[in-house]
Short mmCIF file of N, CA and C in Angstrom, two decimals:
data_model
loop_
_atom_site.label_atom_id
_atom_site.label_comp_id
_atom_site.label_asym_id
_atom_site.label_seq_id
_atom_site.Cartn_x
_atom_site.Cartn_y
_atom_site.Cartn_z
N UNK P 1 -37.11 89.56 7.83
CA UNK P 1 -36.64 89.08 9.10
C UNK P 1 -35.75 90.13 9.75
N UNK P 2 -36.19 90.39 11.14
CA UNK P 2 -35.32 91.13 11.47
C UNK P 2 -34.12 90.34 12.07
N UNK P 3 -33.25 91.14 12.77
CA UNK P 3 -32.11 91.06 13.27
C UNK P 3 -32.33 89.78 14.75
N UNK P 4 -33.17 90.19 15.54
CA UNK P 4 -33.52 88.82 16.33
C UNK P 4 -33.89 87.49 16.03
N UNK P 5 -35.14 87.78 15.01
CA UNK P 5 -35.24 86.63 14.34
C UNK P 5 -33.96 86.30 13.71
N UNK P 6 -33.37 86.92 12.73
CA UNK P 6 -32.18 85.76 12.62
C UNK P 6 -31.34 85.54 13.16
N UNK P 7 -30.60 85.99 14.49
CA UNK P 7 -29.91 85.49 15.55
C UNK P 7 -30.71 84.27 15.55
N UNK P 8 -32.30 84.38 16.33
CA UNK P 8 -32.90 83.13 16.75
C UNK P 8 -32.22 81.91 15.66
N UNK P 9 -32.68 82.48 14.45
CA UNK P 9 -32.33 81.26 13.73
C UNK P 9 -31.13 80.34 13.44
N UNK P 10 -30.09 81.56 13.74
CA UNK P 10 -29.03 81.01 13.71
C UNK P 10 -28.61 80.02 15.29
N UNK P 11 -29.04 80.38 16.12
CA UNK P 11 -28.49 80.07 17.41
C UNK P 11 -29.14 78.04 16.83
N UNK P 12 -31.04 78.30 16.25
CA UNK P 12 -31.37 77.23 16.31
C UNK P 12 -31.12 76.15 15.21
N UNK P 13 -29.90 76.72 14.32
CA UNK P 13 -29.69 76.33 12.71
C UNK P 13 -28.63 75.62 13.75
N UNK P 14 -27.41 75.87 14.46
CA UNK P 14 -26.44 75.74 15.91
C UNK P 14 -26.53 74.71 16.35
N UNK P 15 -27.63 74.80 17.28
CA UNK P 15 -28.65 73.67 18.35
C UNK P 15 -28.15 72.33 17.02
N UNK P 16 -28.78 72.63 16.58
CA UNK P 16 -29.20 71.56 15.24
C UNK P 16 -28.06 70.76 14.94
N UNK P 17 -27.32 71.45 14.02
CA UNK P 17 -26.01 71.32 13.99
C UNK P 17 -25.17 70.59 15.21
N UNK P 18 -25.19 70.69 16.25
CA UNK P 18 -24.72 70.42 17.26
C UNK P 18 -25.34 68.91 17.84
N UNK P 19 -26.17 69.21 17.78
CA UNK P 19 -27.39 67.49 18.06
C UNK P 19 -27.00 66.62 17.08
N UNK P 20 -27.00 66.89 15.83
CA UNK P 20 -26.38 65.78 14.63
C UNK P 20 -24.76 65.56 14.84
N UNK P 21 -24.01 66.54 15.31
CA UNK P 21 -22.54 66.18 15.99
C UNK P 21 -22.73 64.98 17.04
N UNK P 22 -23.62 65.75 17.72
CA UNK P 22 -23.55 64.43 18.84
C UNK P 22 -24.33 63.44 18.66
N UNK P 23 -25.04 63.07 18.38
CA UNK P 23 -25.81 62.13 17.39
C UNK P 23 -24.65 61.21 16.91
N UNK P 24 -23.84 62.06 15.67
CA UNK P 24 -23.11 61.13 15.00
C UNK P 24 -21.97 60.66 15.63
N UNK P 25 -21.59 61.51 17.16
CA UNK P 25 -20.49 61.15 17.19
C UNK P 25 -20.96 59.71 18.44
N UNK P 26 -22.15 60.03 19.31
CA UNK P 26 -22.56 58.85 19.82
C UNK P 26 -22.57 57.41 18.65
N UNK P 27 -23.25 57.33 17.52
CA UNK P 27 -23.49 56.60 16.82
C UNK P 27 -22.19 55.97 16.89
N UNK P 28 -20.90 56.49 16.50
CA UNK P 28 -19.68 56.27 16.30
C UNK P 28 -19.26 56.03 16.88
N UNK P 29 -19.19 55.84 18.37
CA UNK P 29 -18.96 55.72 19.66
C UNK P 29 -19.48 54.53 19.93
N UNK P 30 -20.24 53.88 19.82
CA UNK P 30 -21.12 52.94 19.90
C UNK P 30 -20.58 51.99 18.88
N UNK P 31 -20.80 52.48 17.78
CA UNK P 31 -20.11 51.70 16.74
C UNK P 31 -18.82 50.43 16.75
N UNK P 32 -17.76 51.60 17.15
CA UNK P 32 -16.20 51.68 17.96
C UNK P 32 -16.54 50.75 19.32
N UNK P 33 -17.08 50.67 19.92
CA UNK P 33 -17.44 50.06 21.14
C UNK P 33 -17.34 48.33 20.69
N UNK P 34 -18.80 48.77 19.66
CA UNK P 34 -19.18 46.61 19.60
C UNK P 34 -17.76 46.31 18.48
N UNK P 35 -17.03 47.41 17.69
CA UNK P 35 -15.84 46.77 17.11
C UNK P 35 -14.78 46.14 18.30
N UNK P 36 -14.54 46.84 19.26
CA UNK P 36 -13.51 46.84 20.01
C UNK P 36 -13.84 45.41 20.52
N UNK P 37 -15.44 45.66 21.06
CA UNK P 37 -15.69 44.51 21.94
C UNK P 37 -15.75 43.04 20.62
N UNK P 38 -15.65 43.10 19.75
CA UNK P 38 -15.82 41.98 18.62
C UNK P 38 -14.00 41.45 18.36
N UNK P 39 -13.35 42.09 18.47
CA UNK P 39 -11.52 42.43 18.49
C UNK P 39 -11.05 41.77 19.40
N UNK P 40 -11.64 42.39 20.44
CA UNK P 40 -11.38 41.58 22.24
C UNK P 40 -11.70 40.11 22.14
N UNK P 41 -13.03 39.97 21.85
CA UNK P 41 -13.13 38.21 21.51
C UNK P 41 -12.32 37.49 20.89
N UNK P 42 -12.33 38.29 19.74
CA UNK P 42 -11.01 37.37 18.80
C UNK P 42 -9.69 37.39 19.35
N UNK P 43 -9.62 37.87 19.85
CA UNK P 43 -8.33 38.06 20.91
C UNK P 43 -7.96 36.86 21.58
N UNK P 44 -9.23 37.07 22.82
CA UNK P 44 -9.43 35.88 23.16
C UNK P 44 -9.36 34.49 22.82
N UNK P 45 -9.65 34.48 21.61
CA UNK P 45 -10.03 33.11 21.10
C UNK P 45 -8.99 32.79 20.53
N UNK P 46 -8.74 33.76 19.89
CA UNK P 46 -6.82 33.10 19.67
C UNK P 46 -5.63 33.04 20.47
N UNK P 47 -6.41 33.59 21.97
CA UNK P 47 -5.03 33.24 22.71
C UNK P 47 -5.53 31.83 23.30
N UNK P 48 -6.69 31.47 23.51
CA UNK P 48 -7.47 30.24 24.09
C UNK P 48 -6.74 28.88 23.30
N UNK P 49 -6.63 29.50 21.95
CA UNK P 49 -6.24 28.40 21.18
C UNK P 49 -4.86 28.08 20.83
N UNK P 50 -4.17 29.25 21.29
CA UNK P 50 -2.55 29.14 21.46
C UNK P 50 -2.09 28.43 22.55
N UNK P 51 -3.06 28.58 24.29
CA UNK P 51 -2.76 28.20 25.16
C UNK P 51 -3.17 26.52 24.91
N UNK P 52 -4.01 26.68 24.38
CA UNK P 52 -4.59 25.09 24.39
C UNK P 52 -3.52 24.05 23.59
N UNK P 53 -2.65 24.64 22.31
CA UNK P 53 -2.04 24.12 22.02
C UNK P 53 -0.39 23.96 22.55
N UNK P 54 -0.23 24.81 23.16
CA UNK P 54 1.18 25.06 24.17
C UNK P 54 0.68 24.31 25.17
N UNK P 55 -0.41 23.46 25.79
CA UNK P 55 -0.43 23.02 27.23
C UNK P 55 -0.32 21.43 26.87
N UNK P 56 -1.30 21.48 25.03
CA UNK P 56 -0.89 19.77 24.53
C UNK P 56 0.37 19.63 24.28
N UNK P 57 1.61 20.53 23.55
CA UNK P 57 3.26 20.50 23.73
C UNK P 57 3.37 19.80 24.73
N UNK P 58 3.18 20.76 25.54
CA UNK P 58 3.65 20.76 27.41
C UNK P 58 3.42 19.39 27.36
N UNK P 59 2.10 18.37 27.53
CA UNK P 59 1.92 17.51 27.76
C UNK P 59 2.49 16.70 27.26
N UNK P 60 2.71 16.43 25.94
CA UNK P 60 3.30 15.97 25.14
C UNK P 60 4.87 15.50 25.38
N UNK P 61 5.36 16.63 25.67
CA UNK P 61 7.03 16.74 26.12
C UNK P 61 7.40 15.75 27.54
N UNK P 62 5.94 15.89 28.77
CA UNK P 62 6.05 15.43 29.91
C UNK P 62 5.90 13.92 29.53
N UNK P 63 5.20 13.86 29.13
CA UNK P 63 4.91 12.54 28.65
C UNK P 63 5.70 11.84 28.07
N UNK P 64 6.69 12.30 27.24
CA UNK P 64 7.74 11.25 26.23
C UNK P 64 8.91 11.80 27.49
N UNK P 65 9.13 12.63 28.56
CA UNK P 65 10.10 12.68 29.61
C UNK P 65 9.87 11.43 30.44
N UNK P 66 8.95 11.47 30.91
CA UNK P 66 8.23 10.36 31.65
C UNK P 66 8.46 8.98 31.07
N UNK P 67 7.98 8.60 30.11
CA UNK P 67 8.31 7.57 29.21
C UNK P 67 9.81 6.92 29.31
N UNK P 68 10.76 8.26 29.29
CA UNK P 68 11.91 8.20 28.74
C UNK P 68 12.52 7.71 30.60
N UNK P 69 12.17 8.62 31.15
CA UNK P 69 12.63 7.71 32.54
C UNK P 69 12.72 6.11 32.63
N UNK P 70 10.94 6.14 32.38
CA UNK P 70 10.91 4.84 33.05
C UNK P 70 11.49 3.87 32.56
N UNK P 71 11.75 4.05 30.78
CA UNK P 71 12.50 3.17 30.02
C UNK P 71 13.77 2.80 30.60
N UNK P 72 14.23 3.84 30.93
CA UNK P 72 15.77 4.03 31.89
C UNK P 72 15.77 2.90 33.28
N UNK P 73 14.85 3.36 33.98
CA UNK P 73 14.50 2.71 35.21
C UNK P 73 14.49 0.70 35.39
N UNK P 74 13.43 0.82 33.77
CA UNK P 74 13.34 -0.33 33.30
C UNK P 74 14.86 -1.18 32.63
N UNK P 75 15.35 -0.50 31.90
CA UNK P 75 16.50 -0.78 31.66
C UNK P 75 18.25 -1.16 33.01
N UNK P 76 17.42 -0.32 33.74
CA UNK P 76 18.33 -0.54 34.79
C UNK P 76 17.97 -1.72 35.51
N UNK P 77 16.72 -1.71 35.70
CA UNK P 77 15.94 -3.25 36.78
C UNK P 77 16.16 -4.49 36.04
N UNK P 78 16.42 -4.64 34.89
CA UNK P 78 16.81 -6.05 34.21
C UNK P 78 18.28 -5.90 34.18
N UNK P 79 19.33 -4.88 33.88
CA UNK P 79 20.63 -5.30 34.21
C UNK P 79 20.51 -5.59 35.52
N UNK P 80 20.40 -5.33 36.71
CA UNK P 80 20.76 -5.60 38.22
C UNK P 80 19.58 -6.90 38.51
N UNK P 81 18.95 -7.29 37.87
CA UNK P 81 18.06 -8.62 37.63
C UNK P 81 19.00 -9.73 37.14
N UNK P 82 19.60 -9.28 35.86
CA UNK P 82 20.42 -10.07 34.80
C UNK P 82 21.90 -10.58 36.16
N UNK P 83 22.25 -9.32 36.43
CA UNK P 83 23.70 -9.43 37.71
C UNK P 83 23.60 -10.11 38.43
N UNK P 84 22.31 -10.22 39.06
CA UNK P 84 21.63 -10.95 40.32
C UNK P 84 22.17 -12.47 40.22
N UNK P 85 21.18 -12.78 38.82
CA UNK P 85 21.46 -14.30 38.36
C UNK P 85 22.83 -15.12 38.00
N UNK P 86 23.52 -13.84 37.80
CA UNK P 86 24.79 -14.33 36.89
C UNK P 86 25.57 -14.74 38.67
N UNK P 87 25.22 -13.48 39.83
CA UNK P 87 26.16 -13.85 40.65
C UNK P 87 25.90 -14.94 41.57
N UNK P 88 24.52 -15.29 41.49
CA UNK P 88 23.48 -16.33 42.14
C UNK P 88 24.08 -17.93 41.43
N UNK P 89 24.21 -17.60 40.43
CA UNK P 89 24.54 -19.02 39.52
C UNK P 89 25.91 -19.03 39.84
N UNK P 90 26.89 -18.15 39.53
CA UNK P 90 28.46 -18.21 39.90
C UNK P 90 28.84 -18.99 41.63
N UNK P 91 27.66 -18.54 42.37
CA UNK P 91 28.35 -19.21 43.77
C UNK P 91 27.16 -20.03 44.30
N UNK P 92 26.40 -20.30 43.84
CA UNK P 92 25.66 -21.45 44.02
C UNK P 92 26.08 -22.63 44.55
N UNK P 93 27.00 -22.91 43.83
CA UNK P 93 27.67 -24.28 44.18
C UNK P 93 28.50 -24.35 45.36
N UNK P 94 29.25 -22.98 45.90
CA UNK P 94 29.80 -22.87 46.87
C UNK P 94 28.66 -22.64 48.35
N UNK P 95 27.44 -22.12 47.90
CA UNK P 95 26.32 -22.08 48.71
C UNK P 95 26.35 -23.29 49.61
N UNK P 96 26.12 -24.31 48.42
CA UNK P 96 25.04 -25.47 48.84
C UNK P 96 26.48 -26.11 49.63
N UNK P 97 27.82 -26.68 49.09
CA UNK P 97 28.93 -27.17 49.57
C UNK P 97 28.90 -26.49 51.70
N UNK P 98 28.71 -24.94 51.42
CA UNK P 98 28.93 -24.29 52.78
C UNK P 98 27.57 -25.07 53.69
N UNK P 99 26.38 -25.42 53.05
CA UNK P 99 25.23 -25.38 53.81
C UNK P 99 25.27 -26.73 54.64
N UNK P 100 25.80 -27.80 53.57
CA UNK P 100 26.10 -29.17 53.77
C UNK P 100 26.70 -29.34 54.61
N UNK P 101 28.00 -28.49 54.53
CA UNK P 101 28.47 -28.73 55.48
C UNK P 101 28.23 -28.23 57.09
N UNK P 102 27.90 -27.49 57.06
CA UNK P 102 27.19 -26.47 58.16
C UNK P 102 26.30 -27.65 59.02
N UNK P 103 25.64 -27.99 57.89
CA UNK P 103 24.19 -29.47 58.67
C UNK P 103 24.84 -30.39 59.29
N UNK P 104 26.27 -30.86 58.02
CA UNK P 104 26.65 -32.34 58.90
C UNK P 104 27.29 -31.93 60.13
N UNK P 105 28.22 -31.02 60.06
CA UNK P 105 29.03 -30.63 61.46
C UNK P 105 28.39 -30.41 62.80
N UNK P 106 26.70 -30.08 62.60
CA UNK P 106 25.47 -30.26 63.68
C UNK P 106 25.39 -29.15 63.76
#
């Protein structure tokens, strides 16, 4: 072999060399890709399932707030119910005495 021929060969031993670089480094590239994109899902899916459980909290919390009002609300509408009666019954008798008299006087 002369001296051209083995340049040639070397340049095409090179080529070669160079195609299996990129070859492998595409392969790897690709590879790295569907990992990333497989990572990203799980990602996803565990933040899906964090949010999902932070929004039942959330709900949860509104709900026994809510609750907790109305208990309040409720609690308040039977004392001023309970007051009502107590002050309804206390002057009752002075009611009916005022009304009586009111009628007979014309």
């Amino acid at each position: 072999m002369n001296g051209k021929d083995q340049l040639l060969q070397n340049i095409l031993r090179a080529d070669a060399e160079a195609r299996e670089m990129t070859s492998s480094a595409l392969a790897e590239k690709a590879s790295s890709h569907a990992a990333l994109s497989e990572e990203k899902a799980e990602m996803r899916r565990a933040y899906e399932a964090e949010t999902k459980t932070l929004l039942l909290r959330m709900r949860e919390a509104a709900r026994k707030s809510t609750d907790s009002k109305l208990d309040a609300i409720e609690t308040e509408k039977i004392e001023k119910l309970r007051r009502l009666d107590e002050l309804s019954a206390s002057r009752t008798a002075a009611w009916v005495e005022q009304i009586c008299a009111a009628v007979l006087r014309g």
